[in-house]
Amino acid sequence: MRLGWWWILLGMVLTQPVVAQESGIARVDRILPVVAAQQSDQSAGLFSEREFHARGPGTGGDDLAPVAGPHVLGNGEWRLQPAGGLESPLLVVYHPYSARVTVLARAGGTPVSHRLFDPDLDPRYSRHALVFPLQGDDPVYVKVEDARYPLHVRVEPRAEHAASDLHHTRLLMMAMGVALGVSLTVLLFWLMLRERVYLLYAGAMLAQMMYVLCSYGEAYALPGVRVLWHFGATGIWYIATLATMLTTTLMIEYADLRRQTPRLARWLRWTGIRLPAVALLFLLLPWPARKEWFPDIGNVLFLLTHALSVLSLALAWRKGSRHAAYFLAAWVPLMVFGTWRAVQISLGMPVEDWLDYGYPFVLGYASVVMALGLADRMLTFRRERDTAKEHAERDALTGVLNRGGIEYRLDWAILERRREHIPLSLLFIDLDVFKQINDRHGHAFGDHCLRAVTRVISEEFQYGDQLGRLGGEEFVLVLTGVDGVAATALAERVRLKIERRCARVDEVEVGLTVSIGVAECNAEDTVASLIKRADEAMYRAKRAGGNQVVVEDAAAAATAPMPTRWIADTDA
């Protein structure tokens, strides 16, 4: 609930109305019609693209009233009259995408032509917009070619634009820094763990981040990736499609959709991976020469993939998949922000700052949430691994360690004894007359007797992780930090407790007792030799009549003395 309130507050902040500012332009006139050939082939980008013309107040004729917000221009040639009174004015063209904009700032001057992808743009400004210095308040002539989206233009003072441009760069780089840092961290995890999902995560996030940087223009100013300017808008299409393919692959594996929603997962693989891969292949091939078909097909696949993704993740979440819930929480805001921003740009609507900057910040948020989901996924696998390991090391009947488990613990205890020089002792415990109990009362009752003995040892003395069953009615108890004398006293205490508390099992009088052999570890002992010595001591107790404790050491093994009956304190 607390997280829900935070989302409500965030939504209230983000949806505040944006105060429109003056565009700095008093009048816009179209001075040449758009070439008919340009009208026929404009179809590219995220949504269906078409010809755009300036409309509304201030677009020509006798209407000289300035309008709030940027003017909208389409392909063609335009005459702009700055409002005047601005210090060091700049003509700023926002969201130029693939358009080529040519500006003649004064009569007799030299036209200046720029595209978003040009490598030699003025480095003082970001690629968020194309910037053209103006000469006073003279009319400005603008030629727009290959515009796939409406172009928003403003005339701004240099100082005002520099401040807003710096603010834009700081916000964008902050958001990209979060996504980059988390992605590289997960990539390091992949280098160490070699888990495929970590590589998919890093690849998907880096591709999404590269798409954001290309669509905002900053990729074409960064060392190492500025070579992408050669590919123009085609490069953005390629990166966007590759990001979708990697994200879909990550989603299917991350949320285990093959198992949770198998039918929808198959559709997702077609719409989000296989068909986009075929489209990319044709985009790279020289045939067909015209590539205007690609965005339309890409748009359909893009929207279908999003719809199937949300449906698959929601169904998997309802089935109890925590990983699907993580991905849903991360992916839906990113999808909403990205689609909303693309719709506003394609329809010629001014993009509010909270949406323009919210998109990269939501990408940073998504990278963090999915990284947390990866951590949760790792913890889940660790718990499953530990559970499986514990089941593999535990005796199914009594719940104590089995032979492999107790030998592993004893091996570590011997190594610790050698390293830390602390004492170590071993008790070998065998149930007396257990065969007769099985023959008289049945094996099921014998199992009850075994569990009764392990309860006395484990519950009373808290040695649950040091007690192991070697097989049948034989148990060993590893006593770290206990020398032979203390181990012998403890063994006698165990013998007396079993004799007293296991005289009756399940209301049946059985008089259950145990014989115990005690061996203290020496410098030469191994797991096998220490168990053997304790076993030999136990058999000496058996031969002496049972229900006894016998100590075994090197000297005792050589001289084979008679077993000693230890008398311990009564139960506390």
Coordinates of C-alpha atoms in Angstrom, one line a residue:
M1 CA 0.0 0.0 0.0
R2 CA 2.8 2.4 0.8
L3 CA 4.3 1.9 -2.7
G4 CA 0.9 2.5 -4.2
W5 CA 0.6 5.9 -2.5
W6 CA 4.1 6.8 -3.9
W7 CA 2.9 6.0 -7.4
I8 CA -0.2 8.2 -6.9
L9 CA 1.9 11.1 -5.7
L10 CA 4.3 10.6 -8.6
G11 CA 1.5 10.6 -11.1
M12 CA 0.1 13.8 -9.6
V13 CA 3.4 15.5 -10.1
L14 CA 4.0 14.3 -13.6
T15 CA 0.5 15.2 -14.9
Q16 CA 0.6 18.8 -13.8
P17 CA -0.3 21.1 -16.8
V18 CA 2.7 22.6 -18.7
V19 CA 2.7 26.4 -18.9
A20 CA 3.1 27.3 -22.6
Q21 CA 5.9 29.8 -23.4
E22 CA 6.1 32.3 -26.3
S23 CA 7.7 30.8 -29.4
G24 CA 9.7 33.9 -30.2
I25 CA 8.2 33.8 -33.7
A26 CA 5.7 36.5 -34.9
R27 CA 4.8 34.9 -38.3
V28 CA 5.3 31.9 -40.5
D29 CA 4.7 31.8 -44.2
R30 CA 5.0 29.0 -46.7
I31 CA 6.8 30.3 -49.7
L32 CA 7.0 27.2 -51.9
P33 CA 4.7 24.2 -52.2
V34 CA 5.9 20.8 -51.1
V35 CA 7.2 18.7 -54.0
A36 CA 4.6 16.0 -54.8
A37 CA 7.2 13.3 -54.8
Q38 CA 7.9 14.0 -51.2
Q39 CA 4.3 13.6 -50.3
S40 CA 4.1 10.1 -51.8
D41 CA 7.0 8.4 -49.9
Q42 CA 6.9 9.7 -46.4
S43 CA 6.2 6.6 -44.3
A44 CA 8.7 5.8 -41.6
G45 CA 9.1 5.8 -37.8
L46 CA 7.2 4.3 -34.9
F47 CA 3.7 5.3 -36.2
S48 CA 2.3 6.0 -39.6
E49 CA 4.0 9.1 -40.9
R50 CA 2.7 11.6 -43.4
E51 CA 3.1 15.1 -44.7
F52 CA 3.0 17.8 -42.1
H53 CA 2.1 21.5 -42.7
A54 CA 2.0 24.4 -40.3
R55 CA -1.6 25.1 -39.1
G56 CA -3.3 27.5 -36.7
P57 CA -2.6 31.0 -35.7
G58 CA 0.6 32.6 -36.9
T59 CA 1.0 30.4 -40.0
G60 CA 0.5 32.9 -42.7
G61 CA -1.9 35.5 -44.2
D62 CA -2.7 38.6 -42.2
D63 CA -2.7 36.8 -38.8
L64 CA 0.4 38.2 -37.1
A65 CA -0.6 37.2 -33.5
P66 CA 2.2 35.2 -31.9
V67 CA 1.2 31.8 -30.5
A68 CA 2.2 30.1 -27.3
G69 CA 4.5 27.1 -27.7
P70 CA 6.6 26.1 -30.7
H71 CA 5.4 26.5 -34.3
V72 CA 5.0 23.3 -36.3
L73 CA 6.6 23.0 -39.7
G74 CA 6.5 20.2 -42.4
N75 CA 8.4 19.6 -45.6
G76 CA 8.7 22.6 -47.8
E77 CA 10.2 26.1 -47.6
W78 CA 9.2 28.7 -45.0
R79 CA 9.7 32.3 -44.1
L80 CA 9.8 32.9 -40.4
Q81 CA 9.7 36.4 -38.8
P82 CA 11.3 36.4 -35.3
A83 CA 9.3 38.3 -32.7
G84 CA 12.2 40.6 -32.1
G85 CA 13.8 42.0 -28.9
L86 CA 15.8 38.8 -28.2
E87 CA 19.4 38.9 -27.3
S88 CA 21.6 36.7 -29.5
P89 CA 18.6 34.8 -30.9
L90 CA 18.8 31.2 -32.0
L91 CA 16.5 29.3 -34.2
V92 CA 15.9 26.0 -32.5
V93 CA 14.3 23.0 -34.3
Y94 CA 13.2 20.3 -31.8
H95 CA 12.9 16.6 -32.5
P96 CA 14.4 16.8 -36.0
Y97 CA 14.7 13.0 -36.3
S98 CA 15.7 12.4 -39.9
A99 CA 14.8 15.8 -41.4
R100 CA 17.4 17.9 -43.1
V101 CA 16.9 21.6 -42.2
T102 CA 18.5 24.4 -44.2
V103 CA 18.4 27.9 -42.8
L104 CA 19.2 31.2 -44.5
A105 CA 19.6 33.7 -41.7
R106 CA 19.9 36.9 -43.8
A107 CA 19.7 37.9 -47.5
G108 CA 22.9 37.3 -49.4
G109 CA 24.2 35.0 -46.7
T110 CA 25.3 31.4 -46.9
P111 CA 22.6 28.7 -46.2
V112 CA 23.4 26.4 -43.3
S113 CA 22.2 22.8 -43.5
H114 CA 22.0 20.4 -40.6
R115 CA 20.7 16.9 -39.8
L116 CA 20.5 15.2 -36.4
F117 CA 23.1 12.6 -37.7
D118 CA 25.7 15.1 -38.8
P119 CA 29.0 14.6 -37.0
D120 CA 30.1 18.2 -37.1
L121 CA 27.2 20.0 -35.3
D122 CA 28.1 22.7 -32.9
P123 CA 29.5 20.9 -29.8
R124 CA 28.2 23.7 -27.5
Y125 CA 24.7 22.3 -27.8
S126 CA 23.2 18.9 -27.3
R127 CA 21.5 16.9 -30.0
H128 CA 18.1 17.5 -28.5
A129 CA 17.5 20.1 -31.2
L130 CA 19.2 21.6 -34.3
V131 CA 20.5 25.1 -33.4
F132 CA 21.0 27.9 -36.0
P133 CA 22.3 31.3 -34.9
L134 CA 20.3 34.3 -36.2
Q135 CA 21.3 37.8 -37.2
G136 CA 19.0 40.2 -35.4
D137 CA 15.3 40.3 -36.3
D138 CA 15.6 39.8 -40.0
P139 CA 13.3 37.3 -41.7
V140 CA 14.6 33.7 -41.7
Y141 CA 14.2 31.3 -44.6
V142 CA 13.9 27.6 -43.7
K143 CA 13.8 24.6 -46.0
V144 CA 12.7 21.3 -44.5
E145 CA 13.4 18.0 -46.4
D146 CA 12.7 14.4 -45.5
A147 CA 10.6 15.3 -42.4
R148 CA 9.0 12.2 -41.0
Y149 CA 7.5 13.9 -38.0
P150 CA 6.3 17.5 -37.4
L151 CA 9.1 19.9 -36.6
H152 CA 8.6 22.2 -33.6
V153 CA 10.6 25.5 -34.1
R154 CA 11.3 28.3 -31.7
V155 CA 13.4 31.4 -31.5
E156 CA 15.1 31.6 -28.2
P157 CA 17.8 33.8 -26.6
R158 CA 21.2 32.1 -26.5
A159 CA 21.5 32.3 -22.7
E160 CA 18.0 30.8 -22.2
H161 CA 18.6 28.0 -24.6
A162 CA 22.0 27.2 -23.2
A163 CA 20.6 26.9 -19.7
S164 CA 17.7 24.7 -20.8
D165 CA 20.0 22.6 -22.9
L166 CA 22.4 22.0 -20.0
H167 CA 19.4 21.0 -17.9
H168 CA 18.4 18.6 -20.5
T169 CA 21.8 17.1 -20.8
R170 CA 22.2 16.6 -17.1
L171 CA 18.8 14.9 -16.7
L172 CA 19.4 12.6 -19.7
M173 CA 22.9 11.6 -18.7
M174 CA 21.8 11.1 -15.1
A175 CA 19.1 8.6 -16.2
M176 CA 21.4 6.9 -18.7
G177 CA 24.1 6.7 -16.0
V178 CA 21.7 4.7 -13.8
A179 CA 20.8 2.3 -16.6
L180 CA 24.5 1.9 -17.7
G181 CA 25.8 1.3 -14.2
V182 CA 23.2 -1.4 -13.4
S183 CA 23.7 -3.0 -16.8
L184 CA 27.5 -3.2 -16.5
T185 CA 27.2 -4.6 -13.0
V186 CA 24.9 -7.3 -14.2
L187 CA 27.3 -8.0 -17.1
L188 CA 30.1 -8.5 -14.5
F189 CA 27.8 -11.0 -12.7
W190 CA 27.5 -12.9 -16.0
L191 CA 31.2 -13.0 -16.5
M192 CA 31.5 -14.6 -13.1
L193 CA 28.4 -16.8 -13.0
R194 CA 27.9 -17.5 -16.8
E195 CA 24.1 -17.4 -16.3
R196 CA 22.5 -16.7 -19.7
V197 CA 19.8 -14.5 -18.2
Y198 CA 22.4 -12.0 -17.0
L199 CA 23.8 -11.6 -20.4
L200 CA 20.3 -11.2 -21.9
Y201 CA 19.5 -8.5 -19.3
A202 CA 22.7 -6.6 -20.0
G203 CA 22.2 -6.8 -23.8
A204 CA 18.5 -5.8 -23.6
M205 CA 19.2 -2.8 -21.3
L206 CA 22.2 -1.6 -23.3
A207 CA 20.2 -1.8 -26.6
Q208 CA 17.3 0.1 -25.0
M209 CA 19.7 2.7 -23.8
M210 CA 21.3 3.0 -27.2
Y211 CA 17.9 3.5 -28.7
V212 CA 17.1 6.3 -26.3
L213 CA 20.5 8.0 -27.0
C214 CA 19.9 7.7 -30.8
S215 CA 16.4 9.0 -30.7
Y216 CA 17.5 11.9 -28.5
G217 CA 20.5 12.4 -30.8
E218 CA 23.2 12.2 -28.2
A219 CA 24.6 8.9 -29.5
Y220 CA 26.0 10.8 -32.6
A221 CA 28.2 12.9 -30.3
L222 CA 29.6 10.2 -28.2
P223 CA 33.1 8.7 -28.9
G224 CA 32.9 5.2 -30.1
V225 CA 29.3 5.2 -31.2
R226 CA 29.2 8.3 -33.3
V227 CA 29.9 6.2 -36.4
L228 CA 26.1 5.4 -36.3
W229 CA 25.5 8.7 -38.1
H230 CA 26.4 6.9 -41.4
F231 CA 23.2 4.8 -41.1
G232 CA 20.8 7.7 -40.4
A233 CA 17.2 6.8 -39.6
T234 CA 17.8 3.2 -40.7
G235 CA 20.3 2.8 -37.8
I236 CA 17.6 3.8 -35.3
W237 CA 15.1 1.3 -36.8
Y238 CA 17.7 -1.4 -36.5
I239 CA 18.6 -0.6 -32.9
A240 CA 14.9 -0.3 -31.9
T241 CA 14.1 -3.7 -33.4
L242 CA 17.1 -5.4 -31.9
A243 CA 16.2 -3.9 -28.5
T244 CA 12.7 -5.4 -28.8
M245 CA 14.0 -8.8 -29.8
L246 CA 16.5 -8.9 -26.9
T247 CA 13.9 -7.7 -24.4
T248 CA 11.4 -10.2 -25.6
T249 CA 13.9 -13.0 -25.2
L250 CA 14.8 -11.8 -21.8
M251 CA 11.1 -11.6 -20.8
I252 CA 10.4 -15.2 -21.8
E253 CA 13.4 -16.5 -19.9
Y254 CA 13.3 -14.1 -17.0
A255 CA 9.6 -14.8 -16.2
D256 CA 9.7 -18.4 -17.3
L257 CA 6.8 -17.8 -19.7
R258 CA 7.4 -21.1 -21.6
R259 CA 6.2 -22.9 -18.5
Q260 CA 3.7 -20.3 -17.1
T261 CA 2.0 -19.3 -20.4
P262 CA 3.2 -21.7 -23.1
R263 CA 0.8 -20.7 -25.9
L264 CA 1.3 -17.0 -25.4
A265 CA 5.1 -17.5 -25.2
R266 CA 5.0 -19.1 -28.6
W267 CA 3.2 -16.1 -30.1
L268 CA 5.6 -13.8 -28.4
R269 CA 8.6 -15.6 -30.0
W270 CA 7.0 -15.0 -33.4
T271 CA 6.0 -11.4 -33.0
G272 CA 8.9 -10.3 -30.9
I273 CA 11.8 -12.3 -32.1
R274 CA 11.4 -14.4 -35.3
L275 CA 9.4 -12.0 -37.6
P276 CA 11.5 -9.0 -36.5
A277 CA 14.6 -11.0 -37.3
V278 CA 13.3 -11.7 -40.8
A279 CA 12.4 -8.0 -41.2
L280 CA 15.9 -6.9 -40.2
L281 CA 17.4 -9.4 -42.7
F282 CA 15.5 -7.7 -45.5
L283 CA 16.4 -4.3 -44.1
L284 CA 20.1 -5.2 -44.5
L285 CA 19.8 -6.8 -47.9
P286 CA 20.1 -4.6 -51.0
W287 CA 16.7 -5.9 -52.2
P288 CA 14.2 -4.3 -52.0
A289 CA 16.0 -1.0 -52.5
R290 CA 13.3 1.1 -50.9
K291 CA 12.9 0.5 -47.2
E292 CA 9.8 2.6 -46.4
W293 CA 7.9 -0.6 -45.8
F294 CA 10.0 -1.4 -42.7
P295 CA 8.5 1.0 -40.1
D296 CA 4.9 0.0 -40.9
I297 CA 5.7 -3.7 -40.4
G298 CA 7.8 -2.9 -37.4
N299 CA 5.0 -0.9 -35.9
V300 CA 2.5 -3.7 -36.1
L301 CA 5.0 -6.2 -34.6
F302 CA 6.0 -3.7 -32.0
L303 CA 2.4 -3.2 -30.8
L304 CA 1.5 -6.8 -31.0
T305 CA 4.5 -7.8 -28.9
H306 CA 3.6 -5.2 -26.3
A307 CA 0.1 -6.4 -26.0
L308 CA 1.1 -10.1 -25.8
S309 CA 3.8 -9.2 -23.3
V310 CA 1.5 -7.5 -20.9
L311 CA -1.1 -10.3 -21.2
S312 CA 1.5 -13.1 -20.7
L313 CA 3.1 -11.3 -17.7
A314 CA -0.3 -10.6 -16.1
L315 CA -1.4 -14.2 -16.4
A316 CA 1.9 -15.5 -15.1
W317 CA 1.6 -13.1 -12.2
R318 CA -1.8 -14.4 -11.4
K319 CA -0.4 -17.9 -11.3
G320 CA 2.0 -16.7 -8.6
S321 CA 5.2 -15.9 -10.6
R322 CA 7.2 -13.3 -8.6
H323 CA 9.5 -12.8 -11.6
A324 CA 6.6 -11.9 -13.9
A325 CA 5.5 -9.4 -11.4
Y326 CA 8.9 -7.8 -11.3
F327 CA 9.1 -7.6 -15.1
L328 CA 5.5 -6.3 -15.3
A329 CA 6.3 -3.5 -12.8
A330 CA 9.4 -2.5 -14.8
W331 CA 8.1 -2.9 -18.4
V332 CA 4.6 -1.4 -18.3
P333 CA 5.8 2.2 -17.3
L334 CA 8.5 2.1 -19.9
M335 CA 6.1 1.0 -22.6
V336 CA 3.5 3.6 -21.6
F337 CA 6.1 6.5 -21.6
G338 CA 7.7 5.4 -24.8
T339 CA 4.5 5.0 -26.7
W340 CA 2.9 8.2 -25.4
R341 CA 6.0 10.2 -26.3
A342 CA 6.1 8.7 -29.8
V343 CA 2.4 9.5 -30.3
Q344 CA 2.8 13.1 -29.3
I345 CA 5.8 13.6 -31.6
S346 CA 4.1 11.9 -34.6
L347 CA 0.9 14.0 -34.2
G348 CA 2.8 17.2 -33.9
M349 CA 1.9 17.8 -30.3
P350 CA 4.4 19.6 -28.1
V351 CA 6.2 17.0 -25.8
E352 CA 6.0 18.1 -22.2
D353 CA 9.3 18.1 -20.3
W354 CA 8.0 15.5 -17.7
L355 CA 7.3 13.1 -20.6
D356 CA 10.5 13.9 -22.6
Y357 CA 12.7 13.4 -19.6
G358 CA 10.5 10.8 -17.9
Y359 CA 11.1 8.3 -20.7
P360 CA 14.9 7.9 -20.0
F361 CA 14.3 8.1 -16.2
V362 CA 11.7 5.3 -16.5
L363 CA 14.3 3.3 -18.4
G364 CA 16.7 3.8 -15.4
Y365 CA 13.9 2.7 -13.1
A366 CA 13.1 -0.4 -15.2
S367 CA 16.8 -1.4 -15.1
V368 CA 16.9 -1.2 -11.3
V369 CA 13.6 -3.1 -10.8
M370 CA 14.6 -5.9 -13.2
A371 CA 18.0 -6.1 -11.5
L372 CA 16.2 -6.5 -8.2
G373 CA 14.1 -9.2 -9.8
L374 CA 17.3 -10.9 -10.9
A375 CA 18.6 -10.8 -7.4
D376 CA 15.3 -12.3 -6.2
R377 CA 15.6 -14.9 -8.9
M378 CA 19.1 -15.7 -7.7
L379 CA 17.9 -16.0 -4.1
T380 CA 15.1 -18.3 -5.2
F381 CA 17.5 -20.6 -7.1
R382 CA 19.8 -20.6 -4.1
R383 CA 17.0 -21.6 -1.8
E384 CA 16.0 -24.4 -4.2
R385 CA 19.6 -25.5 -4.5
D386 CA 20.1 -25.5 -0.7
T387 CA 16.8 -27.4 -0.3
A388 CA 17.9 -30.0 -2.8
K389 CA 21.3 -30.2 -1.3
E390 CA 19.8 -30.6 2.2
H391 CA 17.5 -33.3 0.9
A392 CA 20.5 -35.1 -0.7
E393 CA 22.4 -34.9 2.6
R394 CA 19.6 -35.9 4.9
D395 CA 18.3 -39.3 5.9
A396 CA 14.7 -39.5 4.8
L397 CA 13.6 -41.6 7.8
T398 CA 15.2 -39.8 10.7
G399 CA 15.9 -36.3 9.3
V400 CA 19.5 -36.4 10.4
L401 CA 22.5 -36.3 8.1
N402 CA 23.0 -39.4 5.9
R403 CA 26.4 -41.1 5.5
G404 CA 27.6 -38.7 2.8
G405 CA 26.5 -35.7 4.7
I406 CA 28.1 -36.6 8.1
E407 CA 31.3 -37.7 6.4
Y408 CA 31.5 -34.3 4.7
R409 CA 30.9 -32.5 8.0
L410 CA 33.5 -34.8 9.7
D411 CA 36.1 -34.0 7.0
W412 CA 35.7 -30.3 7.6
A413 CA 35.9 -30.8 11.3
I414 CA 39.2 -32.7 10.9
L415 CA 40.6 -29.9 8.7
E416 CA 39.6 -27.3 11.3
R417 CA 41.2 -29.3 14.1
R418 CA 44.5 -29.4 12.2
R419 CA 44.3 -25.6 11.3
E420 CA 43.0 -24.3 14.7
H421 CA 44.5 -27.1 17.0
I422 CA 41.1 -27.6 18.7
P423 CA 40.1 -31.0 20.1
L424 CA 37.7 -33.2 18.1
S425 CA 35.9 -36.3 19.3
L426 CA 33.5 -38.8 17.7
L427 CA 30.7 -40.9 19.2
F428 CA 29.7 -44.1 17.4
I429 CA 26.2 -45.1 18.6
D430 CA 24.5 -48.4 17.9
L431 CA 21.1 -49.5 19.1
D432 CA 21.1 -52.7 21.2
V433 CA 18.9 -55.7 20.3
F434 CA 17.5 -53.7 17.4
K435 CA 17.1 -56.8 15.3
Q436 CA 14.9 -58.5 17.9
I437 CA 12.7 -55.4 18.1
N438 CA 12.2 -55.5 14.4
D439 CA 11.5 -59.2 14.4
R440 CA 9.0 -58.9 17.3
H441 CA 7.2 -55.6 16.4
G442 CA 7.9 -55.2 12.7
H443 CA 10.0 -52.8 10.7
A444 CA 7.6 -49.9 11.0
F445 CA 7.9 -50.0 14.8
G446 CA 11.7 -50.3 14.4
D447 CA 11.6 -47.0 12.4
H448 CA 9.7 -45.4 15.3
C449 CA 12.5 -46.5 17.6
L450 CA 15.2 -45.0 15.3
R451 CA 13.3 -41.7 15.3
A452 CA 12.9 -41.8 19.1
V453 CA 16.7 -42.1 19.6
T454 CA 17.5 -39.3 17.2
R455 CA 15.0 -37.0 19.0
V456 CA 16.7 -37.6 22.3
I457 CA 20.1 -36.7 20.9
S458 CA 19.1 -33.9 18.6
E459 CA 16.5 -32.1 20.7
E460 CA 18.2 -32.5 24.1
F461 CA 21.7 -31.7 23.0
Q462 CA 21.2 -29.5 19.9
Y463 CA 23.5 -31.5 17.6
G464 CA 21.1 -31.6 14.7
D465 CA 23.8 -30.8 12.1
Q466 CA 26.5 -33.0 13.7
L467 CA 24.4 -36.2 14.0
G468 CA 24.4 -38.6 11.1
R469 CA 23.1 -42.1 10.3
L470 CA 25.6 -44.4 8.7
G471 CA 23.0 -47.0 8.0
G472 CA 20.7 -49.4 9.8
E473 CA 20.8 -48.7 13.5
E474 CA 24.3 -47.0 13.5
F475 CA 24.8 -43.3 14.2
V476 CA 27.8 -41.0 14.7
L477 CA 27.9 -37.8 16.6
V478 CA 30.7 -35.3 15.7
L479 CA 31.8 -33.2 18.8
T480 CA 34.0 -30.2 17.7
G481 CA 35.9 -28.6 20.5
V482 CA 35.4 -31.5 22.8
D483 CA 38.3 -33.7 24.1
G484 CA 38.1 -37.3 24.9
V485 CA 37.3 -36.9 28.6
A486 CA 34.5 -34.5 28.0
A487 CA 33.2 -36.6 25.1
T488 CA 33.1 -39.7 27.3
A489 CA 31.1 -37.9 29.9
L490 CA 28.7 -36.7 27.3
A491 CA 28.4 -40.1 25.8
E492 CA 27.4 -41.6 29.2
R493 CA 24.8 -38.8 29.5
V494 CA 23.4 -39.7 26.1
R495 CA 23.3 -43.4 27.0
L496 CA 21.4 -42.7 30.3
K497 CA 18.9 -40.4 28.6
I498 CA 18.1 -43.0 25.9
E499 CA 17.8 -45.7 28.5
R500 CA 15.4 -43.7 30.4
R501 CA 13.3 -42.0 27.7
C502 CA 13.2 -44.9 25.2
A503 CA 12.2 -47.6 27.6
R504 CA 8.7 -47.2 26.1
V505 CA 8.2 -46.3 22.5
D506 CA 4.6 -45.6 21.3
E507 CA 3.3 -47.1 24.6
V508 CA 5.2 -50.3 23.9
E509 CA 7.6 -51.6 26.5
V510 CA 10.9 -52.2 24.6
G511 CA 13.7 -51.3 27.0
L512 CA 15.7 -49.7 24.2
T513 CA 19.4 -49.1 25.0
V514 CA 22.5 -48.1 23.0
S515 CA 26.2 -49.0 23.0
I516 CA 28.6 -46.1 22.4
G517 CA 32.2 -46.0 21.2
V518 CA 34.3 -42.8 21.8
A519 CA 37.4 -41.8 19.8
E520 CA 39.4 -38.6 20.1
C521 CA 40.9 -37.4 16.8
N522 CA 44.7 -37.4 16.6
A523 CA 47.1 -35.7 14.1
E524 CA 47.1 -38.7 11.7
D525 CA 43.4 -39.4 11.7
T526 CA 41.3 -39.3 8.5
V527 CA 37.5 -39.6 8.3
A528 CA 37.8 -43.3 7.7
S529 CA 40.3 -44.0 10.5
L530 CA 38.5 -42.0 13.1
I531 CA 35.1 -43.7 12.3
K532 CA 36.9 -47.1 12.4
R533 CA 38.4 -46.4 15.8
A534 CA 35.1 -45.3 17.2
D535 CA 33.4 -48.3 15.6
E536 CA 35.9 -50.7 17.2
A537 CA 35.2 -49.1 20.6
M538 CA 31.5 -49.5 20.1
Y539 CA 31.9 -53.2 19.2
R540 CA 33.9 -53.7 22.4
A541 CA 30.9 -52.2 24.3
K542 CA 28.6 -54.6 22.5
R543 CA 30.8 -57.6 23.4
A544 CA 30.8 -56.5 27.0
G545 CA 27.0 -56.8 27.1
G546 CA 25.8 -53.6 25.5
N547 CA 24.3 -50.4 27.1
Q548 CA 27.9 -49.1 27.8
V549 CA 30.4 -46.5 26.8
V550 CA 33.9 -47.5 25.7
V551 CA 36.8 -45.2 25.0
E552 CA 39.1 -46.0 22.0
D553 CA 42.5 -44.4 21.4
A554 CA 45.8 -45.5 20.0
A555 CA 47.0 -46.9 23.3
A556 CA 43.6 -48.6 24.0
A557 CA 43.6 -50.1 20.6
A558 CA 47.0 -51.6 21.2
T559 CA 46.4 -53.0 24.7
A560 CA 42.6 -53.7 24.3
P561 CA 41.6 -53.1 27.9
M562 CA 38.2 -54.1 29.3
P563 CA 35.4 -51.6 28.7
T564 CA 34.6 -49.1 31.4
R565 CA 31.0 -48.5 32.6
W566 CA 30.7 -44.7 33.1
I567 CA 28.4 -43.3 35.7
A568 CA 27.2 -39.8 34.8
D569 CA 25.1 -37.3 36.6
T570 CA 21.3 -37.8 36.5
D571 CA 19.2 -35.9 34.1
A572 CA 19.0 -32.2 34.6

